Amino acid sequence: MIGVELAEAATFDEWRGKARALLGARVAPEDVAWTGAGAPGLFGGDATPVDTGFALSVPRAFVEVARKAVLHVEPERFALLYRVLWRLQGHRGLMEDAADADVTRLRDLAKAVRRDEHKMHAFVRFKEVKDDDGPRFVAWFEPQHHILRETADFFVRRFTGMRWSIVTPELSAHWDGGQLTFGPGGQRGDVPAEDARDEDWREYYRAMFNPARLKINAMTREMPKHYWKNLPEARDIAGLIASASDRAEGMVEAAPTVPKKRAGAAAARIMPEAPSPGVTRIIDRGAAPASIAELNAALPGCRSCALWRPATQVVMGEGKADRPLLAFVGEQPGDQEDLAGRPFVGPAGQLLDRALKEAGIDRAEAWLTNAVKHFKFEPRGKRRIHSRPNAGEVEACRWWVKHELDLVRPALTVALGATAAASLAGYRGPLHAVRGRIIHAREGRPVFVTVHPSFLLRLPDEAAKTGEYARFVGELREGRRLAGDMAQAA
Ligand code: URA
């Protein structure tokens, strides 16, 4: 048995150095005992076998997964990684074997690490302190895995202009505006417990909390309890849940006058990168949101066009957020969507639901969203009449739609109507010329084009309605078939 010593928070490169030498000397996985630094009775790093120059086969798919899995706290991970690497030498396609227990376990570890990274992006809360050089922002964070080194670059890109430190129990990261350094871990007491920004986070959360949409399981998936103790806004969760059903009834009675502008204002204070000039900065720096949760957290702060002002709230995408077969992109939320905070719940949404069902598509298994995220309308008496977004408004929202679809990764995106086709593919010709066909988005994404359900609602006579509806259902069916083919080919 060969003992190999690695620090608990060893990086991928450290593990790879040991693994290469072991593999070079053809040491079988069952003959290796991976251990933390300082374990007694085993060989240290120097005792690892000499690399004999054996030509390694390391598929990229393995490296991508291994880079994340190695950061997991699971003690078996080093051994598991080595076992898979060993097996890959005789079976290059192993990573594609979805039924293999080792590969599945490795992918699960990598997934848990990625999730922890995404949560860290969204849930680090800085507190302002002053030192001799001026303001400095410090945050206490308790990740579930060894992710601080991996995530630090994200915070450098996002908060380049600030001096900040993130302290975790095992490691701390420090950015002085020019250089990133790492130091020892710390304790929660190293960071101030309160900050003026806490109240903004709480206000933002309270304003974004939609009692009519409360789904506790989904909520705790988005904001797992593990992170609550360091989130100022989490203090309000219990009270908000307790009062949800009363508030939901109140909202129905008070509709349509439920302004959520407070959310936008609070978001603008706590997310200095998100409002309009920030959007440009994020694009310039290539710092895309790392998860749908992060995108959703930043979206209410967008000021890239003026539509946020009169709208009640931003309406985000919803549905299966991880590689659905289909994503549907509409034009913009309507009156009811604006009040409910959900896409496609009004008359057009109900028609779409019916057509999806007839086409054999489960709405919950698809992603539904809009090219423009705020309701544009003209007030007419007590009513708010839908007004089509102009090219500038579509363009302003395109950045969000692109990143949303990059994160969701549908096999096929369906453009519902002309505004979606313009947003996704820059297509501005007549819709009938591309209807029922695939065109390509600017980023190369395939986009299947059909009509918007509200087109069907507007048709004047019943015969036309029936015919066009049948055609629409047929096109949805065709979209589903194409998406299935694409998913298989991928
Ligand atoms: N129309 C759309 O395009 N989207 C909605 O969410 C509702 C109606």
Short mmCIF file of C-alpha atoms in Angstrom, two decimals, residues 102 225 429 465 481 489:
data_model
loop_
_atom_site.label_atom_id
_atom_site.label_comp_id
_atom_site.label_asym_id
_atom_site.label_seq_id
_atom_site.Cartn_x
_atom_site.Cartn_y
_atom_site.Cartn_z
CA ASP A 102 -17.97 6.07 -10.15
CA LYS A 225 -30.94 26.94 5.11
CA GLY A 429 -38.44 40.37 -41.67
CA LYS A 465 -58.86 31.04 -35.17
CA ARG A 481 -39.63 16.66 -32.14
CA ALA A 489 -27.39 14.38 -31.04
#
